[in-house]
Tab-separated table of C-alpha atoms in Angstrom:
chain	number	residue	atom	x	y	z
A	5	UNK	CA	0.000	0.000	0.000
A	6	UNK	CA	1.370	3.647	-1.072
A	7	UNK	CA	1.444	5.884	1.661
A	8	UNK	CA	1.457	9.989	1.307
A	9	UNK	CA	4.026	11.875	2.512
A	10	UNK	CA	3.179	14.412	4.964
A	11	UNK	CA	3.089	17.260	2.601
A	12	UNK	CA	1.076	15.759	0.061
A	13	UNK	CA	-1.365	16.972	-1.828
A	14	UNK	CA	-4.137	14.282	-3.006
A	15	UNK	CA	-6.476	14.361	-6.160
A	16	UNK	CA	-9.522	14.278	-4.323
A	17	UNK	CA	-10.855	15.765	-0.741
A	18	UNK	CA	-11.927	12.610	0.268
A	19	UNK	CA	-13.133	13.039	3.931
A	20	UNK	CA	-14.146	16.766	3.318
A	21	UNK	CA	-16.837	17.820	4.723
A	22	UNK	CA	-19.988	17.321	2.517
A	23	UNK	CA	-20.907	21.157	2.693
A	24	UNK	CA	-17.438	22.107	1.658
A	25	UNK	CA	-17.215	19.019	-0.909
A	26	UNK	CA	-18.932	20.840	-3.706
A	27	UNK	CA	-16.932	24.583	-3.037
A	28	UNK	CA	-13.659	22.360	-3.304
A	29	UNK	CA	-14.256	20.460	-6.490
A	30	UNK	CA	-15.978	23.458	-8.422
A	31	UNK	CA	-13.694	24.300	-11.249
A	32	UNK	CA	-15.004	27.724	-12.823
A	33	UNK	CA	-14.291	30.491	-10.986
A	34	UNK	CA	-14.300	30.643	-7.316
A	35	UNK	CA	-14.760	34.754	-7.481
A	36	UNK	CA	-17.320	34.580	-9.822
A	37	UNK	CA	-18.938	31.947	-7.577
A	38	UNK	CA	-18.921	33.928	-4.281
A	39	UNK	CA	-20.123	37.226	-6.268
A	40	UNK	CA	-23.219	35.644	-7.209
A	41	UNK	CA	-24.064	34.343	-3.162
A	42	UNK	CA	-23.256	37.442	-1.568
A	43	UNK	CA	-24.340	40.948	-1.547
A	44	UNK	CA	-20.494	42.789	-1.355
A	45	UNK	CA	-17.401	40.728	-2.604
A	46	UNK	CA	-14.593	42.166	-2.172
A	47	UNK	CA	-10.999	41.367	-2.290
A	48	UNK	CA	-8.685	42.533	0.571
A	49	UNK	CA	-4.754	42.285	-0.073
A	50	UNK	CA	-2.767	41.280	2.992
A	51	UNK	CA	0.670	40.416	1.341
A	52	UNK	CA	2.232	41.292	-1.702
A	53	UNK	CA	6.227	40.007	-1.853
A	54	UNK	CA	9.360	38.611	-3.428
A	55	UNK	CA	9.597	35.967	-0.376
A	56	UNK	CA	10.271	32.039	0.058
A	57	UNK	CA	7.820	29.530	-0.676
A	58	UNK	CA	5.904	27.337	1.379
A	59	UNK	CA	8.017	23.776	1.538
A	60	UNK	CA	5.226	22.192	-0.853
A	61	UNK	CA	5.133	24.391	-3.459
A	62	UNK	CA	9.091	24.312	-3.638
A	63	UNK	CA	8.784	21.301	-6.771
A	64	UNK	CA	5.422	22.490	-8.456
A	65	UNK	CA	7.133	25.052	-8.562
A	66	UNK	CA	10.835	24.006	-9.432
A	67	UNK	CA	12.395	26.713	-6.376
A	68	UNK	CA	15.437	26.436	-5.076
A	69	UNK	CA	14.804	26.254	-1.627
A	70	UNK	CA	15.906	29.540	-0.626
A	71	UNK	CA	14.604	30.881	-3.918
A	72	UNK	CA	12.378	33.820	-4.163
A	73	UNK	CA	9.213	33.975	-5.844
A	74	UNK	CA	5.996	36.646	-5.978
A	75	UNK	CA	3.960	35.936	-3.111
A	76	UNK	CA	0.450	37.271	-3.275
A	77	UNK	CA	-2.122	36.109	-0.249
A	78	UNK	CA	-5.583	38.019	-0.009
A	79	UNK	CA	-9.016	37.161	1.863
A	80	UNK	CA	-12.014	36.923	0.047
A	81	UNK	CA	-14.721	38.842	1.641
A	82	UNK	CA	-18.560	37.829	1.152
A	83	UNK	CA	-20.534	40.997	3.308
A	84	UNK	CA	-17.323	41.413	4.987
A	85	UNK	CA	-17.159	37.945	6.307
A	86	UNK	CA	-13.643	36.582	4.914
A	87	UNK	CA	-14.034	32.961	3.482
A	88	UNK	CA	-11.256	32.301	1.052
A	89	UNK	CA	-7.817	32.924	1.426
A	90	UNK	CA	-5.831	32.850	-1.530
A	91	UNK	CA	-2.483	32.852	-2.134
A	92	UNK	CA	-0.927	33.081	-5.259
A	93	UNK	CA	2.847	32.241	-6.242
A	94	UNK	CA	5.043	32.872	-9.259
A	95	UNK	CA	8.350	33.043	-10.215
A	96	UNK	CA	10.150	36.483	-10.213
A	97	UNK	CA	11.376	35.607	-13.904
A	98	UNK	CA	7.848	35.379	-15.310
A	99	UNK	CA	6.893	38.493	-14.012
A	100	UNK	CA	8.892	39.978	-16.914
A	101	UNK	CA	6.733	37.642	-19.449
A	102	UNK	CA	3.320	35.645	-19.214
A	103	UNK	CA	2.464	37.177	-15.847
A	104	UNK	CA	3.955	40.757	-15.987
A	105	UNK	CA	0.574	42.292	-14.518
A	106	UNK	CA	0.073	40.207	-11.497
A	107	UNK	CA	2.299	42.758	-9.531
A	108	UNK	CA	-0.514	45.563	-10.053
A	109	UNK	CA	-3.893	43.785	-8.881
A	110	UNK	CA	-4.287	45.778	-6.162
A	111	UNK	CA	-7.883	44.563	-4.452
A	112	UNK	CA	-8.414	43.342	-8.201
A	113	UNK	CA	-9.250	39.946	-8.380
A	114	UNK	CA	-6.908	37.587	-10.103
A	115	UNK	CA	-9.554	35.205	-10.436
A	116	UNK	CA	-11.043	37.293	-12.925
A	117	UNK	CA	-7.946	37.781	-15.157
A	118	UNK	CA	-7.132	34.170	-14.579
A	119	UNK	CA	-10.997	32.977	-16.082
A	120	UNK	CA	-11.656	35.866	-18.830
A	121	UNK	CA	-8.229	34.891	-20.957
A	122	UNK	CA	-8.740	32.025	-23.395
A	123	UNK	CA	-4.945	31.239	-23.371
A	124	UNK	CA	-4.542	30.337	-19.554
A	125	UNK	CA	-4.998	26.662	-18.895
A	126	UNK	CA	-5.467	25.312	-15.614
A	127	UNK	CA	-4.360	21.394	-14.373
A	128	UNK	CA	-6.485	19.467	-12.106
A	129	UNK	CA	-7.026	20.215	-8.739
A	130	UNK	CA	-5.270	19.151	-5.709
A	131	UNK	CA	-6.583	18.858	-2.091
A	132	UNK	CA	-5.379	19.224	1.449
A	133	UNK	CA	-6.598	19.325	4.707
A	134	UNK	CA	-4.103	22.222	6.315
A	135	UNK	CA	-3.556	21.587	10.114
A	136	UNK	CA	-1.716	24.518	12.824
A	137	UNK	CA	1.467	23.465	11.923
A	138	UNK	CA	1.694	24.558	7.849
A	139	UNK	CA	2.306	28.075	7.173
A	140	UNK	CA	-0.615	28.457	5.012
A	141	UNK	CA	-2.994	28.066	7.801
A	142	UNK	CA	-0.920	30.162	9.911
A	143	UNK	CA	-1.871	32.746	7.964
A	144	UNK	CA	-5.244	32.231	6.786
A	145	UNK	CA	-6.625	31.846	10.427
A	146	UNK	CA	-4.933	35.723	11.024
A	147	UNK	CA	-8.418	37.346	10.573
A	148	UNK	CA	-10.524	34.638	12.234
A	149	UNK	CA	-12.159	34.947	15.435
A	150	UNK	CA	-12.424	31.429	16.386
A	151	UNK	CA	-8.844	29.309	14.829
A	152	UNK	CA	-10.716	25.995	13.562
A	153	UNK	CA	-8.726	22.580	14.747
A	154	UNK	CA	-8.298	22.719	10.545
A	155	UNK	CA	-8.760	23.972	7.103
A	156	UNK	CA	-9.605	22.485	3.645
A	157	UNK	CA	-7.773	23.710	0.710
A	158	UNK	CA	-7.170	23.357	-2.689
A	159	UNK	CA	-4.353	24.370	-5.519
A	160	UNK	CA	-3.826	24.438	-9.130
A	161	UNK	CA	-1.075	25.554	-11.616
A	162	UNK	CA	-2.658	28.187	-14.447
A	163	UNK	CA	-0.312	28.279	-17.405
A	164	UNK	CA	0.275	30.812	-19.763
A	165	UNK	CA	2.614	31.377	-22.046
A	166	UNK	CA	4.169	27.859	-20.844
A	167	UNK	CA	5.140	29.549	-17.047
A	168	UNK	CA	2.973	28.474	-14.461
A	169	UNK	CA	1.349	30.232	-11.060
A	170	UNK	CA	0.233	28.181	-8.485
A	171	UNK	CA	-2.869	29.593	-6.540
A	172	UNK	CA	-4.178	27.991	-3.324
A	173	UNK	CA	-7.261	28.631	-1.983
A	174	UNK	CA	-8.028	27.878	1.926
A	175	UNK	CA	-11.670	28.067	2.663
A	176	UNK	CA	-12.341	29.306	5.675
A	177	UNK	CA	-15.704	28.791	7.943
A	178	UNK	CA	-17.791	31.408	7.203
A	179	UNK	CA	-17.846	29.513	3.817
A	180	UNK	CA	-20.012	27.534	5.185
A	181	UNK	CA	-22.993	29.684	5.528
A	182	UNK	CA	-23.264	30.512	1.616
């Protein structure tokens, strides 16, 4: 029997929560999604950097390990209630090509860029349930009242112009109530 390493990602959220099943495996466009089930969407920038990548994005994203790549992380607010955080990496080199723009979304959503141009093609999705202990949740429970024991996300290269940007979206619980 194959076992995962500890930092895998898996093709399918298996034990997820029914209620978050169906937000996880959606494939269109996760902004376009929470505009339609909530009054105000907005998009709220928390971190825009050249930094280090998360351990498990090091390969997908062939880093060096002490290689430095555009960080973006945002919340996605429904009524002011965050329940996405996304975060968003590329590498510094393709900000001069495919994804020379990225660095001037502002509170614009890169959803929206990513799902209006024909040319960007997205791989399957990948799942993970995100405990204390991996940065990502670290910083997606920053804004929450109550920190949940964990957190479901999910991740997915876009390519364009052959250079990819991984973009992982945590859902957090207010999720739940759309």
């Amino acid at each position: 029997m194959k076992v995962n390493p500890p930092l895998a990602w898996h093709p399918a959220p298996v034990s997820a929560p029914t209620d978050l099943h169906w937000w996880l495996t959606h494939r269109g466009s996760l902004t376009r999604l929470l505009q339609d089930r909530c009054e105000h969407f907005r998009v709220e920038p928390v971190f825009q950097a050249l930094a280090t990548a998360c351990i498990d994005e090091l390969e997908v994203m062939n880093l060096r390990r002490q290689g430095r790549a555009l960080i973006r992380e945002v919340y996605l607010r429904c009524d002011e209630a965050p329940v996405v955080f996304a975060h968003s990496i590329v590498r510094r080199e393709h900000l001069r090509d495919a994804w020379r723009g990225l660095g001037r979304l502002g509170n614009h959503s890169l959803g929206t860029m990513l799902f209006t141009n024909p040319l960007i093609q997205r791989t399957p999705l990948a799942f993970r349930k995100l405990k204390p202990h991996h940065p990502l949740f670290e910083r997606a429970c920053k804004q929450l009242q109550n920190r949940p024991a964990n957190l479901w996300a999910r991740r997915s290269l876009f390519i364009l112009q052959h250079q990819p940007i991984l973009v992982t979206e945590v859902f957090l619980p207010a999720i739940r109530r759309l």
